């Protein structure tokens, strides 16, 4: 049993119950319940209604779980989900239409098309960093693509998980969509129940276990995994704006984010000015005592608090912040200087309000440093020189890239977002979510006419027939490829 902070029981969903929910969802899918456009639109509209009619409940739940300010809950959780749902509603008809592809000589009278068909029953595992967004944004894509879905919110944010568990059955189809309350250790066992796709957000260790469990049943996965997101600050940049945008991105949600800048690679010439500008930003954002600020949250759990505090105390030198209160799970917005690559904070993922600053003497040194590490989910670069931005973008590899701002590239419905290498696989948002949860089936609709041409491919094989086929392939070889007469 998971307990909420008020001591209210949040009943765990046990494996046998999950088996039954999966069976019900699969029966509903096989009956064709999700195939019609009207059904999908109705479910997407229901998602919008959940957000509109229960905004205060989500604000309350996230306030209890993360001490999250109402502004952050509405803007970074609810509005983003609503935008995704409305975008899907407005484009669903177009997405569902078969896509016709170019025909060649032998198929000029046939139809060549790609049909997007739903995968089946998908499993969506959310993370505690953005516990509503990372459950419902993928759900929008799954619904739009015509799938049934089982959602597993993070057990760390118990109030939010319980709220989703309570609301989803009131708004979405009770046979097609379910919420399970499972612990982190239970997830691999659930994945082995055999879904048609698994979408997971979280850390690399848990993501690896999910991928291994999915591989045993040949289940495809999308993994969005935490890592160390570098942020390069060039000597040629507008320091005040740079500091403001970095400080917002790093300390938003008390630093508990998959996409925030994890460390700064700062040109030596601007380090002192950047540190001073960051100090001013923190004073402007949260006042002289962030603990009293209504705009500043708390760490989600004692475990993550202890881990963040320990690496904070064993890394670099505190330039600002550093105060901790264990009973409140409070860590002040902290900037570290004199950080070395070997320091603990550079060796592990940090989900907390700590921003280490390392110095480099050139852009080349920054690029080399980034490329020595595993591929991150995001790379950020701040510079007024377009050539600097171009080089950082083209000479590093990451799931996403953003210049002169942070985080925003991960929120746009028109841009695919996901990891590469150690930061994950697959991408989502908007049409990309629809495609992720669809099988793009190749379809060739032929007639039985023109056997006078196709007979050339049949045995017994004759040199004359081979010569004719070879000649035919040269007619449009550059654009169509070989053996089009088949």
Coordinates of C-alpha atoms in Angstrom, one line a residue:
X1 CA 0.0 0.0 0.0
X2 CA 1.2 3.5 -0.9
X3 CA 0.4 6.2 1.6
X4 CA -0.3 9.8 0.7
X5 CA 1.1 12.5 2.9
X6 CA -2.3 12.9 4.6
X7 CA -2.2 9.2 5.4
X8 CA -4.9 8.3 2.9
X9 CA -4.4 4.9 1.5
X10 CA -3.5 4.7 -2.2
X11 CA -4.1 1.0 -3.0
X12 CA -1.5 -0.7 -5.0
X13 CA -2.5 -2.6 -8.1
X14 CA -1.3 -6.2 -7.9
X15 CA -0.1 -8.3 -10.8
X16 CA -3.3 -10.4 -11.0
X17 CA -5.4 -7.2 -11.3
X18 CA -3.0 -6.0 -14.0
X19 CA -3.5 -9.2 -15.9
X20 CA -7.2 -8.7 -15.8
X21 CA -7.0 -5.1 -16.9
X22 CA -4.7 -6.0 -19.8
X23 CA -7.1 -8.8 -20.8
X24 CA -10.1 -6.4 -20.8
X25 CA -8.2 -3.8 -22.8
X26 CA -7.1 -6.5 -25.4
X27 CA -10.6 -7.7 -25.8
X28 CA -11.9 -4.2 -26.4
X29 CA -9.1 -3.5 -28.9
X30 CA -9.7 -6.8 -30.8
X31 CA -13.4 -5.9 -31.0
X32 CA -12.5 -2.8 -32.9
X33 CA -13.6 -0.4 -30.3
X34 CA -10.9 2.2 -30.8
X35 CA -10.7 2.2 -34.6
X36 CA -13.3 4.8 -35.5
X37 CA -12.3 8.5 -35.7
X38 CA -15.4 9.5 -33.7
X39 CA -14.3 7.3 -30.7
X40 CA -10.8 8.7 -30.7
X41 CA -12.1 12.3 -30.9
X42 CA -14.4 11.6 -28.0
X43 CA -11.6 10.3 -25.8
X44 CA -9.3 13.2 -26.7
X45 CA -12.1 15.7 -25.8
X46 CA -12.5 13.8 -22.5
X47 CA -8.8 14.4 -21.8
X48 CA -9.3 18.1 -22.3
X49 CA -12.3 18.1 -20.0
X50 CA -10.3 16.3 -17.2
X51 CA -7.8 19.2 -17.3
X52 CA -10.4 21.9 -17.4
X53 CA -12.7 20.5 -14.8
X54 CA -10.1 19.4 -12.3
X55 CA -7.4 22.1 -12.6
X56 CA -7.7 22.8 -8.9
X57 CA -7.4 19.1 -8.0
X58 CA -4.2 18.8 -10.0
X59 CA -2.8 21.9 -8.4
X60 CA -3.5 20.5 -5.0
X61 CA -2.1 17.1 -5.7
X62 CA 1.2 18.5 -7.2
X63 CA 1.4 20.9 -4.3
X64 CA 1.3 18.1 -1.9
X65 CA 3.7 15.9 -3.8
X66 CA 6.3 18.5 -4.9
X67 CA 5.2 21.7 -3.2
X68 CA 4.8 22.8 -6.8
X69 CA 3.5 26.4 -7.4
X70 CA 0.2 26.7 -9.1
X71 CA 1.8 28.7 -11.9
X72 CA 4.2 25.8 -12.7
X73 CA 1.5 23.2 -12.5
X74 CA -0.8 25.0 -15.0
X75 CA 1.9 26.2 -17.4
X76 CA 4.3 23.2 -17.5
X77 CA 1.8 20.4 -17.0
X78 CA -1.8 21.2 -17.8
X79 CA -1.5 23.7 -20.6
X80 CA 1.1 21.4 -22.4
X81 CA -1.2 18.4 -22.3
X82 CA -4.2 20.5 -23.4
X83 CA -2.2 21.8 -26.4
X84 CA -1.2 18.3 -27.4
X85 CA -4.8 17.1 -27.2
X86 CA -6.2 20.0 -29.2
X87 CA -3.5 19.6 -31.8
X88 CA -4.4 15.9 -32.1
X89 CA -8.1 16.7 -32.3
X90 CA -7.5 19.3 -35.1
X91 CA -5.3 17.0 -37.1
X92 CA -6.7 13.5 -36.5
X93 CA -8.6 13.2 -39.7
X94 CA -5.4 14.0 -41.7
X95 CA -3.2 11.7 -39.7
X96 CA -5.6 8.8 -40.2
X97 CA -5.7 9.1 -43.9
X98 CA -3.6 6.6 -45.9
X99 CA -0.5 8.2 -47.5
X100 CA -0.1 7.6 -51.2
X101 CA 3.5 7.1 -52.4
X102 CA 5.1 7.5 -55.8
X103 CA 4.4 4.7 -58.3
X104 CA 6.7 3.2 -60.9
X105 CA 6.1 1.9 -64.4
X106 CA 4.8 -1.5 -63.4
X107 CA 2.5 -0.1 -60.7
X108 CA 1.2 2.9 -62.6
X109 CA -2.3 1.5 -62.6
X110 CA -2.2 0.2 -59.0
X111 CA -2.3 1.9 -55.6
X112 CA 0.8 2.2 -53.4
X113 CA 0.0 3.5 -50.0
X114 CA 1.0 3.5 -46.3
X115 CA -1.7 2.8 -43.8
X116 CA -1.3 3.8 -40.1
X117 CA -2.8 1.1 -38.0
X118 CA -2.9 1.0 -34.1
X119 CA -0.5 -1.3 -32.4
X120 CA -2.9 -2.7 -29.7
X121 CA -2.5 -2.2 -26.0
X122 CA 0.3 0.1 -24.9
X123 CA 1.9 0.6 -21.5
X124 CA 2.8 4.2 -20.5
X125 CA 5.1 4.6 -17.5
X126 CA 5.3 8.2 -16.2
X127 CA 8.0 9.8 -14.1
X128 CA 7.7 11.9 -10.9
X129 CA 9.5 14.9 -12.4
X130 CA 6.4 15.9 -14.5
X131 CA 3.9 13.3 -13.2
X132 CA 0.8 14.5 -15.1
X133 CA 2.5 15.6 -18.3
X134 CA 4.6 12.4 -18.8
X135 CA 1.5 10.3 -18.4
X136 CA -1.1 12.2 -20.4
X137 CA 1.0 13.6 -23.3
X138 CA 2.0 10.1 -24.4
X139 CA -1.6 9.0 -23.8
X140 CA -2.9 11.6 -26.3
X141 CA -0.7 10.0 -28.9
X142 CA -1.8 6.5 -28.0
X143 CA -5.5 7.5 -28.1
X144 CA -5.1 9.4 -31.4
X145 CA -3.4 6.3 -33.0
X146 CA -6.3 4.1 -31.9
X147 CA -4.7 2.1 -29.1
X148 CA -5.9 1.0 -25.7
X149 CA -3.6 2.0 -22.9
X150 CA -2.6 1.2 -19.4
X151 CA -0.9 4.0 -17.5
X152 CA 1.4 3.7 -14.5
X153 CA 2.1 7.0 -12.7
X154 CA 5.1 7.3 -10.5
X155 CA 4.7 6.0 -6.9
X156 CA 6.9 8.9 -5.7
X157 CA 4.1 11.4 -6.4
X158 CA 1.4 9.5 -4.6
X159 CA -1.3 12.2 -4.6
X160 CA -1.0 12.8 -8.3
X161 CA -1.0 9.0 -9.0
X162 CA -4.2 8.6 -6.9
X163 CA -5.9 11.5 -8.6
X164 CA -5.2 10.0 -12.1
X165 CA -6.4 6.6 -10.8
X166 CA -9.6 8.2 -9.7
X167 CA -10.3 10.5 -12.6
X168 CA -9.5 8.4 -15.7
X169 CA -12.3 5.9 -15.2
X170 CA -14.9 8.8 -15.0
X171 CA -13.8 10.3 -18.3
X172 CA -12.3 7.7 -20.6
X173 CA -13.6 4.4 -21.8
X174 CA -13.5 1.9 -18.9
X175 CA -12.5 -1.0 -21.1
X176 CA -9.8 0.6 -23.1
X177 CA -8.0 2.8 -20.6
X178 CA -6.8 2.0 -17.2
X179 CA -4.5 3.3 -14.5
X180 CA -2.4 1.0 -12.3
X181 CA -0.5 1.9 -9.2
X182 CA 2.7 0.0 -9.2
X183 CA 6.0 0.3 -7.5
X184 CA 9.2 0.8 -9.5
X185 CA 10.3 -2.7 -8.6
X186 CA 7.1 -4.1 -10.1
X187 CA 7.4 -2.5 -13.5
X188 CA 9.6 -5.1 -15.2
X189 CA 7.2 -7.9 -14.1
X190 CA 4.3 -5.9 -15.6
X191 CA 6.2 -5.2 -18.9
X192 CA 6.6 -9.0 -19.2
X193 CA 2.8 -9.4 -19.4
X194 CA 3.3 -8.5 -23.1
X195 CA 2.1 -5.2 -24.3
X196 CA 2.3 -4.0 -27.9
X197 CA 4.5 -1.0 -27.0
X198 CA 6.0 0.4 -23.8
X199 CA 6.7 4.1 -23.3
X200 CA 9.0 4.9 -20.4
X201 CA 10.4 8.0 -18.9
X202 CA 12.9 8.0 -16.0
X203 CA 16.5 7.2 -15.3
X204 CA 18.9 5.0 -17.2
X205 CA 19.0 2.2 -14.6
X206 CA 15.3 1.7 -14.5
X207 CA 15.0 2.2 -18.3
X208 CA 17.6 -0.6 -18.9
X209 CA 15.5 -3.0 -16.7
X210 CA 12.3 -2.0 -18.7
X211 CA 14.1 -2.6 -22.0
X212 CA 15.4 -6.0 -20.9
X213 CA 12.0 -7.1 -19.7
X214 CA 10.4 -5.8 -23.0
X215 CA 13.0 -7.6 -25.1
X216 CA 12.0 -11.0 -23.6
X217 CA 8.6 -10.6 -25.3
X218 CA 9.9 -8.7 -28.4
X219 CA 8.0 -5.6 -27.3
X220 CA 9.1 -2.3 -28.9
X221 CA 10.0 0.5 -26.4
X222 CA 10.3 4.2 -26.4
X223 CA 12.7 5.4 -23.7
X224 CA 13.2 9.0 -22.6
X225 CA 16.1 8.8 -20.1
X226 CA 17.7 11.3 -17.8
X227 CA 21.4 12.3 -18.3
X228 CA 23.8 15.2 -17.9
X229 CA 22.5 18.0 -20.2
X230 CA 25.4 20.4 -21.0
X231 CA 25.0 24.1 -21.4
X232 CA 27.7 26.1 -23.1
X233 CA 28.0 29.8 -22.4
X234 CA 30.1 31.6 -25.0
X235 CA 32.2 34.7 -24.4
X236 CA 30.0 36.5 -26.9
X237 CA 26.5 36.4 -25.4
X238 CA 24.1 38.7 -23.6
X239 CA 24.9 37.7 -20.0
X240 CA 21.8 39.1 -18.3
X241 CA 19.3 37.3 -20.5
X242 CA 21.5 34.1 -20.6
X243 CA 21.5 34.0 -16.8
X244 CA 17.8 34.5 -16.5
X245 CA 16.9 31.8 -18.9
X246 CA 19.4 29.3 -17.5
X247 CA 18.3 30.0 -13.9
X248 CA 14.6 29.6 -14.8
X249 CA 15.3 26.2 -16.6
X250 CA 17.6 24.8 -13.8
X251 CA 15.5 25.8 -10.8
X252 CA 12.0 25.4 -12.2
X253 CA 10.3 22.6 -10.3
X254 CA 13.2 22.7 -7.8
X255 CA 15.6 21.4 -10.4
X256 CA 13.6 18.1 -10.8
X257 CA 13.6 17.8 -14.6
X258 CA 14.8 15.5 -17.3
X259 CA 15.5 18.4 -19.6
X260 CA 17.0 21.1 -17.4
X261 CA 20.7 22.2 -18.0
X262 CA 22.7 19.9 -15.7
X263 CA 26.0 21.9 -15.8
X264 CA 27.4 25.0 -17.4
X265 CA 30.6 25.0 -19.6
X266 CA 31.4 28.6 -19.3
X267 CA 34.1 30.5 -21.2
X268 CA 36.7 31.7 -18.7
X269 CA 36.3 35.3 -19.7
X270 CA 32.7 35.5 -18.7
X271 CA 32.6 33.3 -15.6
X272 CA 32.6 36.0 -12.9
X273 CA 30.0 38.0 -14.7
X274 CA 27.8 35.0 -15.3
X275 CA 28.0 33.9 -11.6
X276 CA 27.0 37.4 -10.5
X277 CA 24.1 37.6 -12.9
X278 CA 22.9 34.2 -11.7
X279 CA 23.0 35.4 -8.1
X280 CA 20.9 38.4 -9.1
X281 CA 18.4 36.2 -10.9
X282 CA 17.9 34.0 -7.9
X283 CA 17.3 37.0 -5.7
X284 CA 14.8 38.3 -8.3
X285 CA 13.0 35.0 -8.7
X286 CA 12.9 33.7 -5.0
X287 CA 13.9 36.6 -2.8
X288 CA 16.5 36.6 0.0
X289 CA 15.1 33.4 1.5
X290 CA 13.8 31.0 -1.1
X291 CA 12.4 28.8 1.6
X292 CA 9.7 31.4 2.1
X293 CA 9.0 31.9 -1.6
X294 CA 5.6 30.7 -2.9
X295 CA 7.4 30.2 -6.3
X296 CA 9.8 27.5 -5.0
X297 CA 9.1 23.9 -4.4
X298 CA 10.6 21.0 -2.4
X299 CA 12.4 17.7 -3.3
X300 CA 10.0 14.8 -3.9
X301 CA 11.3 12.2 -1.5
X302 CA 13.9 11.7 1.3
X303 CA 15.9 9.4 -0.9
X304 CA 16.4 12.0 -3.7
X305 CA 16.9 14.7 -1.1
X306 CA 19.7 12.8 0.6
X307 CA 21.4 11.9 -2.8
X308 CA 21.3 15.6 -3.9
X309 CA 22.6 16.9 -0.6
X310 CA 25.4 14.4 -0.5
X311 CA 26.8 15.3 -4.0
X312 CA 26.3 19.0 -3.2
X313 CA 28.5 18.8 -0.2
X314 CA 31.2 16.8 -1.9
X315 CA 31.5 18.9 -5.1
X316 CA 33.1 22.3 -5.9
X317 CA 32.6 25.4 -3.9
X318 CA 29.2 27.0 -3.1
X319 CA 28.9 30.4 -4.7
X320 CA 25.3 30.9 -3.7
X321 CA 22.8 28.8 -1.8
X322 CA 23.8 25.5 -0.2
X323 CA 21.3 25.6 2.7
X324 CA 19.4 22.4 3.4
X325 CA 16.6 21.5 5.8
X326 CA 16.1 17.7 5.9
X327 CA 12.7 17.8 7.7
X328 CA 11.2 19.9 4.8
X329 CA 13.2 18.2 2.0
X330 CA 14.4 21.7 1.2
X331 CA 17.5 22.5 -0.7
X332 CA 18.1 26.2 -1.6
X333 CA 18.9 27.1 -5.2
X334 CA 22.6 26.5 -5.3
X335 CA 25.4 27.5 -7.7
X336 CA 28.7 25.7 -7.5
X337 CA 32.0 27.0 -8.9
X338 CA 35.5 25.4 -9.0
X339 CA 33.9 22.1 -10.1
X340 CA 36.1 19.4 -11.5
X341 CA 35.0 16.7 -14.0
X342 CA 35.8 14.1 -11.3
X343 CA 33.5 15.6 -8.7
X344 CA 30.5 13.5 -7.6
X345 CA 28.0 15.9 -9.1
X346 CA 29.5 15.4 -12.5
X347 CA 29.4 11.6 -12.2
X348 CA 25.7 11.0 -11.6
X349 CA 22.3 12.3 -12.5
X350 CA 21.1 15.1 -10.1
X351 CA 17.4 15.8 -9.7
X352 CA 17.7 18.9 -7.6
X353 CA 18.4 22.7 -7.5
X354 CA 22.2 22.5 -8.0
X355 CA 24.0 24.1 -10.9
X356 CA 27.7 23.4 -11.3
X357 CA 29.8 25.7 -13.4
X358 CA 33.0 24.4 -15.1
X359 CA 35.3 26.7 -17.2
X360 CA 36.7 26.2 -20.6
X361 CA 39.1 28.3 -22.7
X362 CA 37.4 27.8 -26.1
X363 CA 34.5 26.4 -27.9
X364 CA 36.6 23.5 -29.1
X365 CA 37.3 22.5 -25.6
X366 CA 33.6 22.6 -24.8
X367 CA 32.7 20.5 -27.8
X368 CA 35.5 17.9 -26.8
X369 CA 34.2 17.8 -23.3
X370 CA 30.6 17.2 -24.4
X371 CA 31.6 14.5 -26.9
X372 CA 33.6 12.6 -24.2
X373 CA 30.4 12.0 -22.3
X374 CA 27.5 9.8 -23.1
X375 CA 25.0 11.4 -25.5
X376 CA 22.6 13.6 -23.5
X377 CA 18.9 14.2 -23.9
X378 CA 19.6 18.0 -24.5
X379 CA 22.5 20.3 -25.4
X380 CA 22.1 24.0 -24.8
X381 CA 24.3 26.8 -26.2
X382 CA 24.2 30.5 -25.5
X383 CA 26.0 32.8 -27.9
X384 CA 25.3 35.8 -30.1
X385 CA 27.6 34.3 -32.8
X386 CA 25.6 32.2 -35.2
X387 CA 28.8 30.3 -36.2
X388 CA 29.3 29.1 -32.6
X389 CA 25.7 27.9 -32.4
X390 CA 26.0 26.1 -35.8
X391 CA 29.2 24.3 -34.6
X392 CA 27.7 23.2 -31.3
X393 CA 24.6 21.9 -33.1
X394 CA 26.5 20.0 -35.8
X395 CA 29.5 18.8 -33.9
X396 CA 27.7 17.3 -30.9
X397 CA 25.1 14.6 -30.7
X398 CA 22.1 14.7 -28.4
X399 CA 18.4 14.0 -28.3
X400 CA 17.6 17.7 -28.9
X401 CA 19.4 21.1 -29.2
X402 CA 18.3 24.6 -28.2
X403 CA 20.2 27.8 -28.6
X404 CA 19.9 30.9 -26.4
X405 CA 17.1 29.3 -24.3
X406 CA 16.5 26.0 -22.5
X407 CA 13.7 23.3 -22.2
X408 CA 11.4 24.9 -24.8
X409 CA 12.4 22.5 -27.6
X410 CA 11.1 19.6 -25.5
X411 CA 7.6 21.1 -25.2
X412 CA 6.7 21.9 -28.8
X413 CA 4.0 19.8 -30.5
X414 CA 5.6 20.2 -33.9
X415 CA 9.1 19.0 -32.8
X416 CA 9.8 15.3 -32.1
X417 CA 11.4 14.9 -28.7
X418 CA 13.4 11.9 -27.4
X419 CA 16.8 10.6 -26.7
X420 CA 19.7 9.0 -28.5
X421 CA 22.2 6.5 -27.3
X422 CA 22.3 6.5 -23.5
X423 CA 19.5 9.1 -23.3
X424 CA 17.0 6.8 -24.9
X425 CA 15.3 5.8 -28.2
X426 CA 12.2 6.9 -30.1
X427 CA 10.5 10.3 -30.0
X428 CA 7.1 11.8 -29.4
X429 CA 4.9 14.9 -29.5
X430 CA 2.2 15.8 -32.0
X431 CA 2.2 13.7 -35.2
X432 CA 5.4 12.0 -34.0
X433 CA 3.4 10.5 -31.0
X434 CA 0.8 9.3 -33.5
X435 CA 3.5 7.6 -35.6
X436 CA 5.2 6.1 -32.5
X437 CA 2.0 4.3 -31.5
X438 CA 1.2 3.2 -35.0
X439 CA 2.4 0.6 -37.4
X440 CA 3.0 2.1 -40.8
X441 CA 1.8 -0.7 -43.0
X442 CA 3.0 -0.9 -46.6
X443 CA 0.1 -1.7 -49.0
X444 CA 0.1 -2.4 -52.7
X445 CA -3.3 -2.8 -54.3
X446 CA -2.8 -4.5 -57.6
X447 CA -5.1 -5.7 -60.3
X448 CA -4.8 -9.0 -62.2
X449 CA -4.4 -7.3 -65.6
X450 CA -1.3 -6.9 -67.7
X451 CA 0.0 -10.4 -67.2
X452 CA 1.6 -9.9 -70.6
X453 CA 4.2 -7.9 -68.7
X454 CA 4.5 -9.6 -65.4
X455 CA 5.0 -13.1 -67.0
X456 CA 8.6 -12.2 -67.5
X457 CA 9.4 -12.9 -63.8
X458 CA 8.1 -16.5 -63.9
X459 CA 10.2 -19.6 -64.4
X460 CA 11.5 -21.1 -66.5
X461 CA 14.0 -18.3 -66.6
X462 CA 15.2 -17.2 -70.0
X463 CA 18.0 -14.9 -71.0
X464 CA 15.7 -13.0 -73.3
X465 CA 13.4 -12.2 -70.4
X466 CA 16.3 -11.1 -68.2
X467 CA 17.5 -8.8 -70.9
X468 CA 14.0 -7.2 -71.2
X469 CA 13.8 -6.7 -67.4
X470 CA 17.2 -5.2 -67.2
X471 CA 16.4 -2.8 -70.1
X472 CA 13.1 -1.8 -68.4
X473 CA 14.9 -1.1 -65.1
X474 CA 17.3 1.4 -66.9
X475 CA 14.3 3.6 -68.1
X476 CA 14.0 5.2 -64.7
X477 CA 16.7 3.6 -62.7
X478 CA 17.8 6.8 -60.9
X479 CA 14.4 7.5 -59.4
X480 CA 12.7 4.2 -59.1
X481 CA 15.4 1.6 -58.5
X482 CA 15.8 -1.9 -60.0
X483 CA 13.4 -4.6 -61.0
X484 CA 10.4 -2.3 -61.2
X485 CA 8.8 -4.5 -63.8
X486 CA 8.3 -7.3 -61.3

